Amino acid sequence: MIVAGETRSAYFLQEEETKVETHTLSVLVDNEPGVLARIVGLFSGRGYNIESLTVSEVEHEKHVSRITLVTTATPQVLEQIKNHIARLVPVHRVIDLTSIGDAIERELALIKVSGTGEHRVEALRLAQAFDAKTVDATLESFVFELSGMPADIDRFVKLMTSCGLVEVARTGLAALSRGKDGL
């Protein structure tokens, strides 16, 4: 906010424009060969990074898929990304779920932990605290299933490191806007 009589340098304005933000985009597309490759190619050709990507057909009769992707960019670059995606022929709609606010975001992870004794007991205790479901158990290991906010999954994985974390598989973000309207 600029106060009357206040002067600001152009350097300060440039700093605001280069602030990097993470956004979740939801893209409705025709489910046909090459669509995902074209969108991913758009990102790689311009040097943009995709941090999370999920794709699934959501309307079988109409052959329509939803692509949910997370990217980090400046506001100006983000607008370019959305405009480039929207211009692709098989794209029906592009929604920036972060900009409209209050989106519901969830991710699924499978976490394998190996250990015995106290490490095994601690892994089970932490899994219970995070409401993680045990989907496989042997005498030496567990595989936990955890669904939730990506930050919660990150915390769980970090805590499991001291309990004998072996490997992690994550689905990527699934997101919907709140309210009665759809994409």
XYZ file of C-alpha atoms in Angstrom:
183
model
C 0.000 0.000 0.000
C 1.401 3.380 -0.978
C 0.820 6.245 1.446
C 0.253 9.779 0.066
C 3.565 11.569 -0.352
C 5.557 8.315 -0.190
C 8.011 7.653 -2.983
C 9.111 4.195 -3.939
C 11.977 3.231 -6.143
C 11.565 1.141 -9.262
C 13.836 -1.437 -7.640
C 11.276 -2.015 -4.890
C 8.506 -2.523 -7.471
C 10.681 -5.024 -9.350
C 11.104 -7.049 -6.129
C 7.331 -7.395 -5.760
C 6.963 -8.624 -9.359
C 9.581 -11.345 -8.935
C 8.034 -12.862 -5.800
C 7.710 -16.581 -6.443
C 4.416 -18.267 -5.518
C 3.211 -21.864 -5.581
C -0.142 -22.396 -7.314
C -2.420 -25.358 -7.952
C -3.979 -25.396 -11.423
C -6.898 -27.570 -12.467
C -7.214 -28.167 -16.210
C -10.161 -29.870 -17.920
C -9.109 -31.506 -21.215
C -10.285 -33.973 -23.836
C -8.988 -37.439 -22.984
C -7.022 -38.130 -26.146
C -3.462 -39.192 -26.973
C -0.825 -36.489 -26.694
C -2.723 -33.945 -24.581
C -0.628 -34.502 -21.461
C 2.556 -34.482 -23.557
C 1.581 -31.117 -25.047
C 0.960 -29.563 -21.631
C 4.156 -30.999 -20.142
C 6.023 -29.913 -23.280
C 4.722 -26.394 -22.816
C 6.245 -26.347 -19.331
C 9.580 -27.887 -20.274
C 9.960 -25.789 -23.439
C 9.722 -22.604 -21.396
C 11.762 -23.836 -18.436
C 8.826 -24.023 -16.010
C 8.795 -26.727 -13.354
C 5.892 -29.002 -12.447
C 6.093 -29.939 -8.759
C 3.072 -32.254 -8.706
C 0.980 -33.764 -11.496
C -2.115 -35.961 -11.415
C -4.314 -36.955 -14.337
C -7.478 -39.005 -14.534
C -10.537 -39.326 -16.712
C -13.439 -37.756 -14.810
C -16.289 -38.027 -17.343
C -16.111 -41.363 -19.166
C -18.989 -40.730 -21.572
C -17.572 -37.373 -22.700
C -13.923 -38.578 -22.597
C -12.893 -35.644 -20.410
C -9.929 -35.717 -18.015
C -8.823 -33.466 -15.188
C -5.171 -32.544 -14.880
C -4.171 -31.116 -11.515
C -0.710 -29.617 -11.415
C 1.300 -27.599 -8.952
C 3.894 -25.121 -10.169
C 5.968 -22.343 -8.675
C 6.426 -19.071 -10.563
C 6.161 -15.325 -10.361
C 2.636 -13.917 -10.831
C 3.553 -12.693 -14.329
C 4.934 -16.082 -15.406
C 1.934 -17.833 -13.834
C -0.418 -15.756 -15.996
C 1.634 -16.727 -19.063
C 1.432 -20.401 -18.090
C -2.365 -20.264 -17.688
C -2.798 -18.395 -20.988
C -0.569 -20.836 -22.904
C -2.416 -23.853 -21.490
C -5.832 -22.317 -22.219
C -4.869 -21.804 -25.893
C -4.228 -25.507 -26.479
C -7.026 -27.014 -28.594
C -8.076 -29.949 -26.340
C -8.242 -27.727 -23.217
C -11.753 -26.820 -22.059
C -10.915 -24.784 -18.976
C -8.013 -23.716 -16.737
C -8.707 -22.756 -13.114
C -6.126 -21.434 -10.662
C -7.419 -23.021 -7.452
C -4.915 -21.068 -5.375
C -6.174 -17.719 -6.707
C -9.838 -18.485 -6.080
C -8.862 -19.640 -2.597
C -10.176 -22.159 -0.112
C -9.588 -25.230 -2.287
C -9.629 -28.725 -0.823
C -6.264 -30.381 -1.499
C -5.304 -33.953 -0.666
C -2.546 -36.382 -1.530
C -2.102 -40.119 -0.985
C 1.200 -41.665 0.082
C 2.484 -45.161 0.735
C 5.341 -45.199 3.248
C 7.493 -48.276 3.884
C 9.274 -48.480 7.242
C 11.624 -51.231 8.342
C 12.622 -51.831 11.943
C 12.328 -53.927 15.064
C 11.961 -53.311 18.781
C 11.496 -49.690 19.849
C 11.654 -48.404 16.246
C 8.757 -50.675 15.322
C 6.680 -49.547 18.302
C 7.428 -45.868 17.566
C 6.448 -46.301 13.899
C 3.092 -47.770 14.931
C 2.527 -45.010 17.494
C 3.243 -42.279 14.936
C 1.068 -43.983 12.330
C -1.817 -44.009 14.804
C -1.259 -40.326 15.652
C -1.435 -39.409 11.943
C -4.385 -41.757 11.228
C -2.227 -43.709 8.786
C -3.617 -47.074 7.760
C -1.369 -50.137 7.914
C -1.767 -51.834 4.514
C 1.057 -54.376 4.882
C 2.939 -55.753 7.863
C 5.742 -58.277 8.241
C 7.967 -59.054 11.216
C 10.521 -56.558 9.857
C 8.474 -53.870 8.091
C 5.259 -51.923 7.631
C 3.672 -50.147 4.701
C 1.457 -47.285 5.792
C -1.165 -45.492 3.696
C -1.664 -41.826 4.512
C -4.039 -39.390 2.869
C -4.084 -35.696 3.654
C -2.499 -32.339 3.115
C 0.957 -32.546 1.510
C 2.513 -30.746 4.494
C 1.120 -33.411 6.858
C 2.543 -36.166 4.682
C 5.898 -34.363 4.647
C 5.850 -34.238 8.477
C 4.966 -37.941 8.737
C 7.739 -38.951 6.322
C 10.271 -36.823 8.223
C 9.296 -38.458 11.518
C 9.465 -41.941 9.984
C 13.089 -41.323 8.972
C 14.224 -42.046 12.542
C 12.035 -45.180 12.637
C 13.646 -46.822 9.602
C 12.092 -45.197 6.531
C 12.797 -47.337 3.445
C 10.830 -45.679 0.647
C 7.906 -43.418 -0.176
C 5.468 -43.323 -3.118
C 3.172 -40.305 -3.513
C 0.258 -39.781 -5.889
C 0.529 -36.035 -6.349
C -2.077 -33.493 -5.419
C -5.809 -33.879 -6.056
C -7.779 -30.678 -5.553
C -11.276 -29.241 -5.884
C -12.711 -25.810 -5.209
C -15.270 -25.506 -2.430
C -18.903 -24.682 -3.059
C -21.580 -25.807 -5.464
C -19.852 -24.842 -8.730
C -17.617 -27.238 -10.637
C -14.824 -26.802 -13.099
